[in-house]
Amino acid sequence: MAETAAALRALAHNVRAARTRVGLSLDELGRRAQVSKGALVGLEKAQGNPNFATLVRLADTLGVSVSALMEGPAEGRVRVVTADAVAPLWTGEQGGEARLMLTTSGPAPVEVWRWRLEPGEEYPSHPHQAGVVETVSVTAGRMTLVVDGAEYLVGAGQTATFDGDTPHTYRGAGTGTCHLIMTVHLPPGPAAAG
């Protein structure tokens, strides 16, 4: 419970700092990210439980990575993260999940995600900001990647990449569990560097 409270405090601080840095009011951030002002007020007071889609919309609107909104103070030169130390940000109806493992620093950060999709289970994503590139590397099983309506089967040992500024969906394919590593390459910019 203390970890959850600390995570909410870090999220509240980071959202408020990013919003202030880009000069957005609560009203304007809410309008652009399609999040109610009440939810934003609660979030900045470390209250509530925002879902994954809300975090992605806020990060895109603020020009930062999802993990930049969630991470606490820097831990040093080398950071080792184990999957069980990171709570899933998305959980599917059939037990699939997505965990944001870490985000690199610098002017063009990269998010590293670990996903598990059960057969037929899917996660549809809204388009991200221009310049975002996603890469999926399937380590076990198969998935169907849908980008702007076109479907691509990606199997174990294969990697696909695409521009993330169009609608896209991840769907488990075949009869077994699909495991994949997804990277999200964020474009360089003043907001992303902060």
mmCIF file of C-alpha atoms in Angstrom, residues 29-171:
data_model
loop_
_atom_site.group_PDB
_atom_site.id
_atom_site.type_symbol
_atom_site.label_atom_id
_atom_site.label_comp_id
_atom_site.label_asym_id
_atom_site.label_seq_id
_atom_site.Cartn_x
_atom_site.Cartn_y
_atom_site.Cartn_z
ATOM 1 C CA LEU A 29 -4.594 19.813 -20.655
ATOM 2 C CA GLY A 30 -7.948 18.153 -20.031
ATOM 3 C CA ARG A 31 -9.303 19.318 -23.384
ATOM 4 C CA ARG A 32 -6.254 18.201 -25.355
ATOM 5 C CA ALA A 33 -5.860 14.848 -23.555
ATOM 6 C CA GLN A 34 -9.612 14.187 -23.346
ATOM 7 C CA VAL A 35 -9.465 13.840 -19.559
ATOM 8 C CA SER A 36 -11.927 15.602 -17.257
ATOM 9 C CA LYS A 37 -10.677 18.527 -15.208
ATOM 10 C CA GLY A 38 -11.926 16.775 -12.057
ATOM 11 C CA ALA A 39 -9.822 13.714 -12.844
ATOM 12 C CA LEU A 40 -6.770 15.930 -13.427
ATOM 13 C CA VAL A 41 -7.305 17.816 -10.170
ATOM 14 C CA GLY A 42 -7.521 14.474 -8.340
ATOM 15 C CA LEU A 43 -4.456 13.180 -10.151
ATOM 16 C CA GLU A 44 -2.389 16.224 -9.203
ATOM 17 C CA LYS A 45 -3.493 15.709 -5.569
ATOM 18 C CA ALA A 46 -2.276 12.075 -5.717
ATOM 19 C CA GLN A 47 -5.834 10.772 -5.612
ATOM 20 C CA GLY A 48 -7.609 8.375 -7.952
ATOM 21 C CA ASN A 49 -6.406 5.546 -10.124
ATOM 22 C CA PRO A 50 -5.864 6.610 -13.746
ATOM 23 C CA ASN A 51 -6.068 3.837 -16.323
ATOM 24 C CA PHE A 52 -3.420 3.066 -18.917
ATOM 25 C CA ALA A 53 -5.213 4.866 -21.769
ATOM 26 C CA THR A 54 -5.440 8.042 -19.658
ATOM 27 C CA LEU A 55 -1.708 7.904 -18.876
ATOM 28 C CA VAL A 56 -0.861 7.464 -22.570
ATOM 29 C CA ARG A 57 -3.075 10.407 -23.593
ATOM 30 C CA LEU A 58 -1.527 12.621 -20.885
ATOM 31 C CA ALA A 59 2.024 11.619 -21.862
ATOM 32 C CA ASP A 60 1.359 12.259 -25.544
ATOM 33 C CA THR A 61 -0.240 15.632 -24.819
ATOM 34 C CA LEU A 62 2.604 16.687 -22.520
ATOM 35 C CA GLY A 63 5.287 15.401 -24.908
ATOM 36 C CA VAL A 64 6.837 13.000 -22.393
ATOM 37 C CA SER A 65 7.033 9.227 -21.964
ATOM 38 C CA VAL A 66 4.554 7.339 -19.806
ATOM 39 C CA SER A 67 7.356 6.335 -17.481
ATOM 40 C CA ALA A 68 8.484 9.971 -17.153
ATOM 41 C CA LEU A 69 5.069 10.571 -15.591
ATOM 42 C CA MET A 70 5.465 7.621 -13.238
ATOM 43 C CA GLU A 71 9.096 7.467 -12.183
ATOM 44 C CA GLY A 72 10.528 8.712 -8.944
ATOM 45 C CA PRO A 73 13.930 10.332 -8.460
ATOM 46 C CA ALA A 74 16.896 9.037 -10.476
ATOM 47 C CA GLU A 75 18.514 5.944 -8.992
ATOM 48 C CA GLY A 76 22.071 6.156 -10.322
ATOM 49 C CA ARG A 77 24.059 5.233 -13.412
ATOM 50 C CA VAL A 78 22.803 1.674 -13.824
ATOM 51 C CA ARG A 79 19.226 0.624 -13.251
ATOM 52 C CA VAL A 80 18.228 -3.045 -13.275
ATOM 53 C CA VAL A 81 14.495 -3.724 -13.347
ATOM 54 C CA THR A 82 12.842 -7.107 -12.882
ATOM 55 C CA ALA A 83 9.392 -7.737 -14.348
ATOM 56 C CA ASP A 84 7.842 -8.658 -10.992
ATOM 57 C CA ALA A 85 8.965 -5.310 -9.525
ATOM 58 C CA VAL A 86 6.842 -3.399 -12.072
ATOM 59 C CA ALA A 87 3.056 -3.420 -11.868
ATOM 60 C CA PRO A 88 1.182 -4.018 -15.126
ATOM 61 C CA LEU A 89 -0.214 -0.837 -16.703
ATOM 62 C CA TRP A 90 -2.644 -2.876 -18.786
ATOM 63 C CA THR A 91 -4.312 -6.160 -17.946
ATOM 64 C CA GLY A 92 -6.396 -7.979 -20.541
ATOM 65 C CA GLU A 93 -9.615 -9.862 -19.951
ATOM 66 C CA GLN A 94 -7.861 -13.195 -20.547
ATOM 67 C CA GLY A 95 -4.824 -12.515 -18.356
ATOM 68 C CA GLY A 96 -2.530 -10.717 -20.783
ATOM 69 C CA GLU A 97 -0.580 -7.735 -19.512
ATOM 70 C CA ALA A 98 1.771 -4.913 -20.417
ATOM 71 C CA ARG A 99 4.529 -3.704 -18.108
ATOM 72 C CA LEU A 100 6.567 -0.561 -18.734
ATOM 73 C CA MET A 101 10.011 -1.769 -17.675
ATOM 74 C CA LEU A 102 11.960 1.472 -18.082
ATOM 75 C CA THR A 103 12.559 4.535 -20.194
ATOM 76 C CA THR A 104 15.973 5.666 -21.334
ATOM 77 C CA SER A 105 17.018 9.239 -20.641
ATOM 78 C CA GLY A 106 18.156 11.864 -23.084
ATOM 79 C CA PRO A 107 16.576 14.088 -25.718
ATOM 80 C CA ALA A 108 14.899 11.152 -27.555
ATOM 81 C CA PRO A 109 13.864 8.637 -24.877
ATOM 82 C CA VAL A 110 12.934 5.019 -25.591
ATOM 83 C CA GLU A 111 10.340 3.148 -23.529
ATOM 84 C CA VAL A 112 10.891 -0.601 -23.090
ATOM 85 C CA TRP A 113 7.712 -2.655 -22.515
ATOM 86 C CA ARG A 114 7.168 -6.326 -21.775
ATOM 87 C CA TRP A 115 3.846 -7.682 -23.115
ATOM 88 C CA ARG A 116 1.977 -10.956 -22.789
ATOM 89 C CA LEU A 117 -1.071 -11.581 -24.999
ATOM 90 C CA GLU A 118 -3.336 -14.598 -24.876
ATOM 91 C CA PRO A 119 -4.841 -15.944 -28.135
ATOM 92 C CA GLY A 120 -7.478 -13.528 -29.438
ATOM 93 C CA GLU A 121 -6.770 -10.943 -26.732
ATOM 94 C CA GLU A 122 -6.101 -7.475 -28.051
ATOM 95 C CA TYR A 123 -5.095 -4.008 -27.073
ATOM 96 C CA PRO A 124 -6.152 -1.189 -29.422
ATOM 97 C CA SER A 125 -4.048 1.978 -29.193
ATOM 98 C CA HIS A 126 -4.934 5.458 -30.294
ATOM 99 C CA PRO A 127 -2.449 7.278 -32.547
ATOM 100 C CA HIS A 128 0.508 8.814 -30.731
ATOM 101 C CA GLN A 129 2.153 12.168 -31.410
ATOM 102 C CA ALA A 130 3.950 12.583 -34.741
ATOM 103 C CA GLY A 131 7.462 11.155 -34.717
ATOM 104 C CA VAL A 132 6.755 8.235 -32.338
ATOM 105 C CA VAL A 133 8.071 4.924 -33.714
ATOM 106 C CA GLU A 134 7.104 1.582 -32.173
ATOM 107 C CA THR A 135 8.965 -1.717 -32.529
ATOM 108 C CA VAL A 136 7.639 -5.119 -31.470
ATOM 109 C CA SER A 137 9.901 -8.162 -31.107
ATOM 110 C CA VAL A 138 8.064 -11.429 -30.498
ATOM 111 C CA THR A 139 10.055 -13.767 -28.257
ATOM 112 C CA ALA A 140 7.467 -16.583 -28.052
ATOM 113 C CA GLY A 141 4.176 -17.329 -29.797
ATOM 114 C CA ARG A 142 2.572 -15.177 -32.473
ATOM 115 C CA MET A 143 0.733 -11.892 -32.668
ATOM 116 C CA THR A 144 -1.264 -9.986 -35.220
ATOM 117 C CA LEU A 145 -0.160 -6.384 -35.520
ATOM 118 C CA VAL A 146 -2.823 -4.129 -37.013
ATOM 119 C CA VAL A 147 -1.562 -0.764 -38.287
ATOM 120 C CA ASP A 148 -4.028 1.612 -39.907
ATOM 121 C CA GLY A 149 -6.352 -1.300 -40.706
ATOM 122 C CA ALA A 150 -3.732 -3.596 -42.295
ATOM 123 C CA GLU A 151 -2.880 -6.865 -40.481
ATOM 124 C CA TYR A 152 0.629 -8.323 -40.128
ATOM 125 C CA LEU A 153 1.396 -11.690 -38.537
ATOM 126 C CA VAL A 154 4.565 -11.482 -36.406
ATOM 127 C CA GLY A 155 5.970 -14.726 -34.999
ATOM 128 C CA ALA A 156 8.678 -15.738 -32.544
ATOM 129 C CA GLY A 157 12.046 -14.392 -33.627
ATOM 130 C CA GLN A 158 10.514 -11.647 -35.779
ATOM 131 C CA THR A 159 10.499 -7.890 -35.245
ATOM 132 C CA ALA A 160 8.213 -5.275 -36.793
ATOM 133 C CA THR A 161 8.437 -1.502 -36.658
ATOM 134 C CA PHE A 162 5.981 1.229 -37.621
ATOM 135 C CA ASP A 163 5.120 4.886 -37.147
ATOM 136 C CA GLY A 164 2.904 5.131 -34.061
ATOM 137 C CA ASP A 165 0.947 8.177 -35.223
ATOM 138 C CA THR A 166 -1.786 5.988 -36.726
ATOM 139 C CA PRO A 167 -4.319 3.652 -35.042
ATOM 140 C CA HIS A 168 -2.723 0.319 -34.143
ATOM 141 C CA THR A 169 -3.670 -2.859 -32.287
ATOM 142 C CA TYR A 170 -1.784 -5.764 -30.742
ATOM 143 C CA ARG A 171 -3.629 -9.104 -30.842
#
